[in-house]
C-alpha positions as YAML, in Angstrom:
chain: A
units: angstrom
residues:
- id: 1
  name: MET
  ca: [105.77, 78.21, 113.44]
- id: 2
  name: LYS
  ca: [101.77, 77.54, 113.60]
- id: 3
  name: LEU
  ca: [99.54, 80.08, 111.54]
- id: 4
  name: GLU
  ca: [97.98, 81.10, 114.70]
- id: 5
  name: ASP
  ca: [101.34, 82.53, 116.32]
- id: 6
  name: MET
  ca: [101.29, 84.73, 113.58]
- id: 7
  name: VAL
  ca: [101.25, 88.68, 113.80]
- id: 8
  name: MET
  ca: [99.51, 90.62, 110.77]
- id: 9
  name: VAL
  ca: [100.50, 94.18, 111.08]
- id: 10
  name: VAL
  ca: [99.39, 97.00, 108.99]
- id: 11
  name: GLU
  ca: [101.61, 100.15, 109.25]
- id: 12
  name: ASN
  ca: [99.50, 103.45, 108.29]
- id: 13
  name: GLN
  ca: [101.55, 106.43, 107.19]
- id: 14
  name: LYS
  ca: [99.79, 109.44, 106.14]
- id: 15
  name: GLY
  ca: [97.02, 107.57, 105.28]
- id: 16
  name: THR
  ca: [99.16, 104.91, 102.76]
- id: 17
  name: GLU
  ca: [98.66, 101.63, 104.51]
- id: 18
  name: THR
  ca: [101.41, 98.70, 104.24]
- id: 19
  name: ASN
  ca: [100.88, 95.21, 104.97]
- id: 20
  name: PHE
  ca: [103.19, 92.64, 106.70]
- id: 21
  name: LEU
  ca: [103.54, 89.50, 108.67]
- id: 22
  name: MET
  ca: [105.93, 88.91, 111.73]
- id: 23
  name: ASP
  ca: [106.93, 86.59, 114.38]
- id: 24
  name: LEU
  ca: [106.24, 88.04, 117.80]
- id: 25
  name: THR
  ca: [109.82, 88.49, 118.40]
- id: 26
  name: ASP
  ca: [110.19, 90.64, 115.44]
- id: 27
  name: TYR
  ca: [106.91, 92.57, 116.06]
- id: 28
  name: MET
  ca: [108.31, 93.95, 119.21]
- id: 29
  name: LYS
  ca: [112.00, 94.84, 117.62]
- id: 30
  name: GLU
  ca: [109.58, 97.11, 115.42]
- id: 31
  name: ILE
  ca: [107.63, 98.61, 117.94]
- id: 32
  name: TRP
  ca: [110.61, 99.01, 120.35]
- id: 33
  name: SER
  ca: [113.06, 100.28, 117.56]
- id: 34
  name: ARG
  ca: [110.93, 102.45, 115.34]
- id: 35
  name: PHE
  ca: [108.40, 104.01, 117.92]
- id: 36
  name: ALA
  ca: [109.75, 103.92, 121.00]
- id: 37
  name: GLU
  ca: [106.24, 102.52, 122.45]
- id: 38
  name: PRO
  ca: [106.27, 100.55, 125.55]
- id: 39
  name: VAL
  ca: [106.88, 97.06, 124.90]
- id: 40
  name: ALA
  ca: [104.79, 95.41, 127.45]
- id: 41
  name: ASP
  ca: [101.87, 97.76, 126.82]
- id: 42
  name: ALA
  ca: [101.78, 97.02, 123.08]
- id: 43
  name: ILE
  ca: [102.27, 93.13, 123.50]
- id: 44
  name: GLY
  ca: [99.12, 93.38, 125.97]
- id: 45
  name: ALA
  ca: [97.05, 94.62, 123.78]
- id: 46
  name: LEU
  ca: [98.19, 92.28, 120.87]
- id: 47
  name: TYR
  ca: [97.40, 89.57, 123.20]
- id: 48
  name: LYS
  ca: [93.80, 90.21, 123.51]
- id: 49
  name: THR
  ca: [93.26, 89.20, 119.80]
- id: 50
  name: LYS
  ca: [94.37, 86.03, 120.22]
- id: 51
  name: GLU
  ca: [91.90, 85.85, 123.38]
- id: 52
  name: GLY
  ca: [89.11, 86.87, 121.31]
- id: 53
  name: GLY
  ca: [88.83, 90.36, 123.55]
- id: 54
  name: THR
  ca: [89.13, 92.48, 120.40]
- id: 55
  name: ASP
  ca: [89.73, 92.12, 116.63]
- id: 56
  name: TRP
  ca: [92.73, 94.79, 116.52]
- id: 57
  name: SER
  ca: [95.46, 96.59, 118.72]
- id: 58
  name: ASP
  ca: [95.71, 99.91, 117.73]
- id: 59
  name: LEU
  ca: [99.00, 102.11, 118.40]
- id: 60
  name: TYR
  ca: [99.16, 105.87, 117.25]
- id: 61
  name: PHE
  ca: [102.43, 107.28, 117.57]
- id: 62
  name: ALA
  ca: [101.53, 110.80, 115.83]
- id: 63
  name: ALA
  ca: [98.66, 112.28, 113.80]
- id: 64
  name: ASN
  ca: [99.81, 110.62, 110.62]
- id: 65
  name: LYS
  ca: [101.40, 107.57, 111.81]
- id: 66
  name: SER
  ca: [100.09, 104.17, 113.54]
- id: 67
  name: VAL
  ca: [100.10, 100.53, 113.47]
- id: 68
  name: HIS
  ca: [97.53, 98.17, 113.72]
- id: 69
  name: ALA
  ca: [98.12, 94.05, 114.72]
- id: 70
  name: SER
  ca: [96.65, 91.16, 115.32]
- id: 71
  name: PHE
  ca: [97.59, 87.24, 115.86]
- id: 72
  name: CYS
  ca: [96.11, 85.62, 112.95]
- id: 73
  name: THR
  ca: [93.13, 83.40, 113.87]
- id: 74
  name: GLY
  ca: [92.75, 81.30, 111.25]
- id: 75
  name: GLU
  ca: [92.95, 80.58, 107.60]
- id: 76
  name: PRO
  ca: [90.09, 82.81, 106.33]
- id: 77
  name: GLN
  ca: [91.33, 85.77, 108.08]
- id: 78
  name: LEU
  ca: [95.02, 85.18, 106.63]
- id: 79
  name: ARG
  ca: [93.49, 85.05, 103.05]
- id: 80
  name: GLY
  ca: [91.28, 88.23, 103.55]
- id: 81
  name: PHE
  ca: [94.38, 89.90, 105.07]
- id: 82
  name: LEU
  ca: [96.58, 89.27, 102.10]
- id: 83
  name: ALA
  ca: [93.38, 90.19, 100.00]
- id: 84
  name: GLY
  ca: [93.64, 94.01, 102.04]
- id: 85
  name: LYS
  ca: [90.08, 93.41, 103.32]
- id: 86
  name: PHE
  ca: [91.04, 94.97, 106.63]
- id: 87
  name: ASN
  ca: [92.46, 98.19, 104.90]
- id: 88
  name: ASN
  ca: [90.80, 101.41, 104.28]
- id: 89
  name: GLY
  ca: [92.06, 103.13, 101.09]
- id: 90
  name: GLU
  ca: [95.39, 102.97, 99.31]
- id: 91
  name: TRP
  ca: [97.45, 99.85, 100.61]
- id: 92
  name: SER
  ca: [100.30, 97.41, 99.59]
- id: 93
  name: PHE
  ca: [101.93, 94.08, 100.96]
- id: 94
  name: ASP
  ca: [105.42, 94.62, 101.78]
- id: 95
  name: GLU
  ca: [107.22, 90.85, 101.46]
- id: 96
  name: GLY
  ca: [110.36, 92.47, 102.43]
- id: 97
  name: ARG
  ca: [109.20, 93.37, 106.08]
- id: 98
  name: CYS
  ca: [107.97, 90.12, 106.48]
- id: 99
  name: SER
  ca: [109.71, 87.48, 109.12]
- id: 100
  name: LYS
  ca: [111.12, 84.50, 106.99]
- id: 101
  name: GLU
  ca: [109.03, 82.00, 108.98]
- id: 102
  name: CYS
  ca: [105.73, 83.67, 108.06]
- id: 103
  name: LEU
  ca: [106.73, 83.30, 104.59]
- id: 104
  name: ASP
  ca: [107.06, 79.72, 105.23]
- id: 105
  name: VAL
  ca: [103.75, 79.66, 106.81]
- id: 106
  name: LEU
  ca: [102.04, 81.04, 103.73]
- id: 107
  name: ARG
  ca: [103.93, 78.26, 101.48]
- id: 108
  name: ILE
  ca: [102.80, 75.56, 103.81]
- id: 109
  name: TYR
  ca: [99.37, 76.90, 103.26]
- id: 110
  name: ASN
  ca: [99.73, 77.04, 99.74]
- id: 111
  name: LEU
  ca: [99.53, 81.04, 99.62]
- id: 112
  name: LYS
  ca: [101.45, 83.41, 97.70]
- id: 113
  name: PRO
  ca: [101.68, 86.75, 99.21]
- id: 114
  name: ASP
  ca: [99.33, 87.90, 97.07]
- id: 115
  name: GLY
  ca: [96.89, 85.69, 98.30]
- id: 116
  name: GLN
  ca: [96.83, 83.71, 95.26]
- id: 117
  name: PRO
  ca: [97.25, 79.64, 95.59]
- id: 118
  name: LEU
  ca: [100.90, 77.82, 94.90]
- id: 119
  name: PHE
  ca: [98.73, 74.91, 93.65]
- id: 120
  name: PRO
  ca: [100.07, 72.34, 92.72]
- id: 121
  name: TYR
  ca: [103.11, 72.00, 94.57]
- id: 122
  name: LEU
  ca: [101.18, 70.12, 97.55]
- id: 123
  name: HIS
  ca: [101.08, 66.53, 98.82]
- id: 124
  name: TYR
  ca: [98.10, 64.57, 100.30]
- id: 125
  name: GLU
  ca: [98.58, 61.72, 102.39]
- id: 126
  name: PRO
  ca: [95.32, 60.41, 103.25]
- id: 127
  name: VAL
  ca: [94.92, 59.37, 107.19]
- id: 128
  name: GLU
  ca: [92.37, 56.68, 108.70]
- id: 129
  name: HIS
  ca: [90.19, 58.55, 110.85]
- id: 130
  name: THR
  ca: [86.60, 57.65, 112.68]
- id: 131
  name: PHE
  ca: [84.70, 60.98, 112.61]
- id: 132
  name: HIS
  ca: [82.16, 61.66, 115.57]
- id: 133
  name: ALA
  ca: [79.89, 64.20, 116.45]
- id: 134
  name: GLY
  ca: [81.10, 67.32, 118.26]
- id: 135
  name: GLU
  ca: [84.87, 67.33, 116.84]
- id: 136
  name: VAL
  ca: [85.86, 70.49, 114.90]
- id: 137
  name: LEU
  ca: [87.55, 69.52, 111.19]
- id: 138
  name: HIS
  ca: [89.41, 72.06, 109.31]
- id: 139
  name: ASN
  ca: [88.56, 72.05, 105.60]
- id: 140
  name: MET
  ca: [91.54, 72.48, 103.47]
- id: 141
  name: ASN
  ca: [89.28, 75.00, 101.63]
- id: 142
  name: GLY
  ca: [90.19, 77.04, 104.90]
- id: 143
  name: ASN
  ca: [86.87, 76.69, 106.55]
- id: 144
  name: ASP
  ca: [86.06, 75.05, 109.99]
- id: 145
  name: TYR
  ca: [83.27, 72.95, 110.72]
- id: 146
  name: ARG
  ca: [81.79, 70.84, 113.59]
- id: 147
  name: VAL
  ca: [80.40, 67.49, 113.33]
- id: 148
  name: LEU
  ca: [76.77, 67.10, 114.15]
- id: 149
  name: ALA
  ca: [76.22, 63.69, 113.41]
- id: 150
  name: ALA
  ca: [78.40, 60.93, 111.24]
- id: 151
  name: LEU
  ca: [75.73, 59.89, 109.07]
- id: 152
  name: SER
  ca: [77.98, 56.79, 107.76]
- id: 153
  name: PRO
  ca: [81.72, 56.46, 108.14]
- id: 154
  name: ASP
  ca: [82.18, 59.05, 104.97]
- id: 155
  name: ASP
  ca: [79.11, 60.96, 105.03]
- id: 156
  name: LEU
  ca: [78.86, 63.78, 107.99]
- id: 157
  name: LEU
  ca: [76.22, 66.25, 108.94]
- id: 158
  name: VAL
  ca: [78.59, 69.37, 109.78]
- id: 159
  name: MET
  ca: [78.01, 72.87, 110.55]
- id: 160
  name: SER
  ca: [79.96, 75.75, 109.69]
- id: 161
  name: LEU
  ca: [81.71, 77.93, 112.19]
- id: 162
  name: THR
  ca: [81.64, 80.59, 110.12]
- id: 163
  name: ASP
  ca: [78.04, 81.17, 109.10]
- id: 164
  name: SER
  ca: [76.36, 78.34, 110.83]
- id: 165
  name: GLN
  ca: [75.41, 77.05, 107.46]
- id: 166
  name: LEU
  ca: [74.60, 72.97, 107.89]
- id: 167
  name: ILE
  ca: [75.84, 71.00, 104.81]
- id: 168
  name: VAL
  ca: [76.03, 66.89, 104.74]
- id: 169
  name: GLY
  ca: [79.59, 66.26, 103.49]
- id: 170
  name: ARG
  ca: [79.66, 63.40, 100.97]
- id: 171
  name: GLY
  ca: [82.43, 61.34, 100.82]
- id: 172
  name: VAL
  ca: [84.44, 63.07, 103.63]
- id: 173
  name: LYS
  ca: [88.06, 61.84, 103.96]
- id: 174
  name: LEU
  ca: [91.13, 63.23, 106.37]
- id: 175
  name: TYR
  ca: [94.35, 64.41, 104.87]
- id: 176
  name: GLU
  ca: [97.83, 65.40, 106.08]
- id: 177
  name: ARG
  ca: [99.08, 67.96, 103.34]
- id: 178
  name: TYR
  ca: [102.56, 69.35, 103.26]
- id: 179
  name: PRO
  ca: [104.77, 70.65, 100.21]
- id: 180
  name: LYS
  ca: [105.76, 68.19, 97.93]
- id: 181
  name: GLY
  ca: [109.58, 67.13, 98.10]
- id: 182
  name: GLU
  ca: [109.81, 68.01, 101.59]
- id: 183
  name: ARG
  ca: [109.68, 65.87, 104.64]
- id: 184
  name: PRO
  ca: [106.79, 66.27, 106.90]
- id: 185
  name: ASP
  ca: [107.26, 67.66, 110.45]
- id: 186
  name: ASP
  ca: [104.78, 69.57, 112.92]
- id: 187
  name: ASP
  ca: [105.41, 72.96, 111.37]
- id: 188
  name: SER
  ca: [104.92, 72.08, 107.76]
- id: 189
  name: VAL
  ca: [101.70, 69.57, 108.18]
- id: 190
  name: VAL
  ca: [98.20, 70.76, 107.77]
- id: 191
  name: THR
  ca: [95.66, 68.22, 108.85]
- id: 192
  name: GLY
  ca: [92.28, 68.67, 106.97]
- id: 193
  name: ILE
  ca: [89.39, 67.35, 105.27]
- id: 194
  name: GLU
  ca: [88.11, 67.10, 101.80]
- id: 195
  name: TRP
  ca: [84.82, 65.96, 100.47]
- id: 196
  name: ASP
  ca: [83.39, 64.62, 96.73]
- id: 197
  name: HIS
  ca: [80.57, 67.56, 97.29]
- id: 198
  name: GLY
  ca: [78.22, 68.87, 99.83]
- id: 199
  name: VAL
  ca: [74.41, 68.91, 100.18]
- id: 200
  name: TYR
  ca: [73.34, 72.65, 101.96]
- id: 201
  name: LEU
  ca: [70.24, 72.76, 104.18]
- id: 202
  name: GLY
  ca: [70.73, 76.02, 105.25]
- id: 203
  name: SER
  ca: [71.27, 77.49, 108.57]
- id: 204
  name: ASP
  ca: [67.80, 76.99, 110.41]
- id: 205
  name: ILE
  ca: [68.39, 73.56, 112.49]
- id: 206
  name: THR
  ca: [64.59, 73.37, 113.38]
- id: 207
  name: ARG
  ca: [63.76, 72.57, 109.54]
- id: 208
  name: VAL
  ca: [66.07, 69.97, 108.99]
- id: 209
  name: ASP
  ca: [64.20, 66.37, 108.88]
- id: 210
  name: PHE
  ca: [67.17, 64.24, 110.66]
- id: 211
  name: ASP
  ca: [65.25, 61.16, 109.71]
- id: 212
  name: ILE
  ca: [65.10, 61.45, 105.98]
- id: 213
  name: LEU
  ca: [68.85, 62.37, 106.45]
- id: 214
  name: LYS
  ca: [69.62, 58.92, 108.19]
- id: 215
  name: GLN
  ca: [67.44, 57.45, 105.44]
- id: 216
  name: GLU
  ca: [69.07, 59.10, 102.83]
- id: 217
  name: TYR
  ca: [72.76, 59.14, 103.64]
- id: 218
  name: GLY
  ca: [73.40, 56.88, 106.69]
- id: 219
  name: GLU
  ca: [73.66, 53.16, 107.22]
- id: 220
  name: PRO
  ca: [71.03, 50.57, 107.85]
- id: 221
  name: ASP
  ca: [70.48, 50.59, 111.80]
- id: 222
  name: ARG
  ca: [71.81, 47.40, 112.90]
- id: 223
  name: VAL
  ca: [69.81, 45.06, 115.34]
- id: 224
  name: GLU
  ca: [72.11, 43.18, 117.52]
- id: 225
  name: ASN
  ca: [69.92, 42.78, 120.78]
- id: 226
  name: VAL
  ca: [66.85, 43.74, 122.22]
- id: 227
  name: SER
  ca: [67.52, 47.54, 122.64]
- id: 228
  name: ASP
  ca: [68.59, 48.01, 119.45]
- id: 229
  name: LEU
  ca: [65.48, 46.48, 117.96]
- id: 230
  name: ARG
  ca: [63.12, 48.42, 120.52]
- id: 231
  name: ASP
  ca: [64.84, 51.78, 119.33]
- id: 232
  name: MET
  ca: [64.22, 50.80, 115.94]
- id: 233
  name: VAL
  ca: [60.50, 49.87, 116.62]
- id: 234
  name: ARG
  ca: [60.21, 53.44, 118.55]
- id: 235
  name: LYS
  ca: [61.79, 55.39, 115.74]
- id: 236
  name: ASN
  ca: [59.17, 53.85, 113.10]
- id: 237
  name: PHE
  ca: [56.32, 54.90, 115.15]
- id: 238
  name: TRP
  ca: [57.42, 58.62, 115.61]
- id: 239
  name: MET
  ca: [57.89, 58.67, 111.60]
- id: 240
  name: GLN
  ca: [54.40, 57.67, 111.34]
- id: 241
  name: LYS
  ca: [52.83, 59.93, 114.09]
- id: 242
  name: ASN
  ca: [55.10, 62.93, 113.19]
- id: 243
  name: VAL
  ca: [52.98, 62.85, 109.64]
- id: 244
  name: GLU
  ca: [49.45, 62.52, 111.63]
- id: 245
  name: MET
  ca: [50.43, 65.39, 113.88]
- id: 246
  name: LYS
  ca: [52.05, 67.56, 111.04]
- id: 247
  name: GLU
  ca: [49.86, 70.85, 110.70]
- id: 248
  name: GLY
  ca: [49.26, 71.87, 107.17]
- id: 249
  name: LEU
  ca: [49.11, 68.27, 105.24]
- id: 250
  name: PRO
  ca: [46.05, 67.44, 103.86]
- id: 251
  name: GLY
  ca: [43.27, 65.61, 106.43]
- id: 252
  name: ARG
  ca: [43.52, 62.16, 104.28]
- id: 253
  name: VAL
  ca: [47.40, 61.95, 104.55]
- id: 254
  name: ARG
  ca: [47.25, 62.09, 108.23]
- id: 255
  name: ASN
  ca: [44.01, 59.73, 108.60]
- id: 256
  name: ALA
  ca: [46.13, 57.39, 106.68]
- id: 257
  name: ALA
  ca: [49.08, 57.75, 108.64]
- id: 258
  name: ARG
  ca: [47.03, 56.98, 111.83]
- id: 259
  name: ASP
  ca: [45.15, 54.17, 110.36]
- id: 260
  name: GLY
  ca: [48.66, 53.00, 109.70]
- id: 261
  name: LEU
  ca: [49.82, 53.20, 113.15]
- id: 262
  name: GLU
  ca: [46.93, 51.35, 114.10]
- id: 263
  name: ASP
  ca: [47.28, 48.51, 111.71]
- id: 264
  name: THR
  ca: [51.19, 48.03, 112.65]
- id: 265
  name: PHE
  ca: [51.35, 49.27, 116.26]
- id: 266
  name: GLY
  ca: [47.69, 48.34, 117.20]
- id: 267
  name: THR
  ca: [47.48, 52.09, 118.87]
- id: 268
  name: SER
  ca: [48.16, 55.38, 117.44]
- id: 269
  name: GLU
  ca: [48.33, 56.85, 121.31]
- id: 270
  name: PRO
  ca: [52.00, 57.26, 122.55]
- id: 271
  name: ASP
  ca: [51.08, 56.58, 125.89]
- id: 272
  name: VAL
  ca: [49.65, 52.81, 125.05]
- id: 273
  name: PHE
  ca: [52.51, 52.35, 122.52]
- id: 274
  name: ASP
  ca: [55.44, 52.56, 125.22]
- id: 275
  name: LYS
  ca: [53.38, 50.34, 127.51]
- id: 276
  name: MET
  ca: [53.32, 47.77, 124.83]
- id: 277
  name: LEU
  ca: [56.92, 48.65, 123.70]
- id: 278
  name: ASP
  ca: [58.00, 47.84, 127.25]
- id: 279
  name: LYS
  ca: [56.22, 44.78, 127.60]
- id: 280
  name: GLY
  ca: [57.87, 43.36, 124.86]
- id: 281
  name: MET
  ca: [54.87, 43.20, 122.54]
- id: 282
  name: TYR
  ca: [56.85, 44.10, 119.33]
- id: 283
  name: ASP
  ca: [59.85, 42.34, 119.87]
- id: 284
  name: GLY
  ca: [58.62, 40.01, 117.25]
- id: 285
  name: MET
  ca: [58.55, 42.49, 114.61]
- id: 286
  name: TYR
  ca: [61.91, 42.26, 112.88]
- id: 287
  name: PRO
  ca: [64.20, 39.27, 112.37]
- id: 288
  name: ALA
  ca: [66.77, 38.65, 114.65]
- id: 289
  name: LYS
  ca: [70.48, 39.45, 113.31]
...
């Protein structure tokens, strides 16, 4: 059973709430046997939570009795459910009313019913993987990140899907995780990343200097043909040109950048530079590799 197929249920009886986890079959039986609610309507409302149309489905059977349910959307939400973050007032977790498959999911995700970790009863198996921009990675800490750039094979610029925080993950590795002593299968294996440490850059992408990130955490550019060489020349021109154009810098710094452009490229004007670049006038700036 996958985490996303698990139903989080909150039953409210006279203001006291009870939390439990069910598979879809057990949830349907719960609705049918105890409340005589039309199953089709209840399941339709529940599936809207999986599709993102609503957070919770609400079924009211009397003034003092109701059931609120939602498909689990991910590990952070599950941890919040176990911690009572979706409850109002007095609540408890009833392990006895949970489906067995749901308790197995908790074990696979290293969680006790109270939300505390089962550590160290997990095995991590490294997985060979080439990271690329655009893919979404699950971190073993429960959060998901989108890769914006692979600065090097093990250093990634990522964005948190939870709060849009930009982070450079250093020493990123992909693992398959499953309970120790068990044979791994599709249901028991959790695939995700861990990193040595993260460099947090805030959530405003316009304030991130990608050239500096590339220099600090990336690999040196490889020059294997004329196109690579000209890309490097263009990048170096604009690194200095951006300094010359940056408002707020002292005039002497901007003037020095302009003088550097004139000395290195023979011009500080982008249009002139582009024409000279296309004519191959800078092709001898770097030794062939």
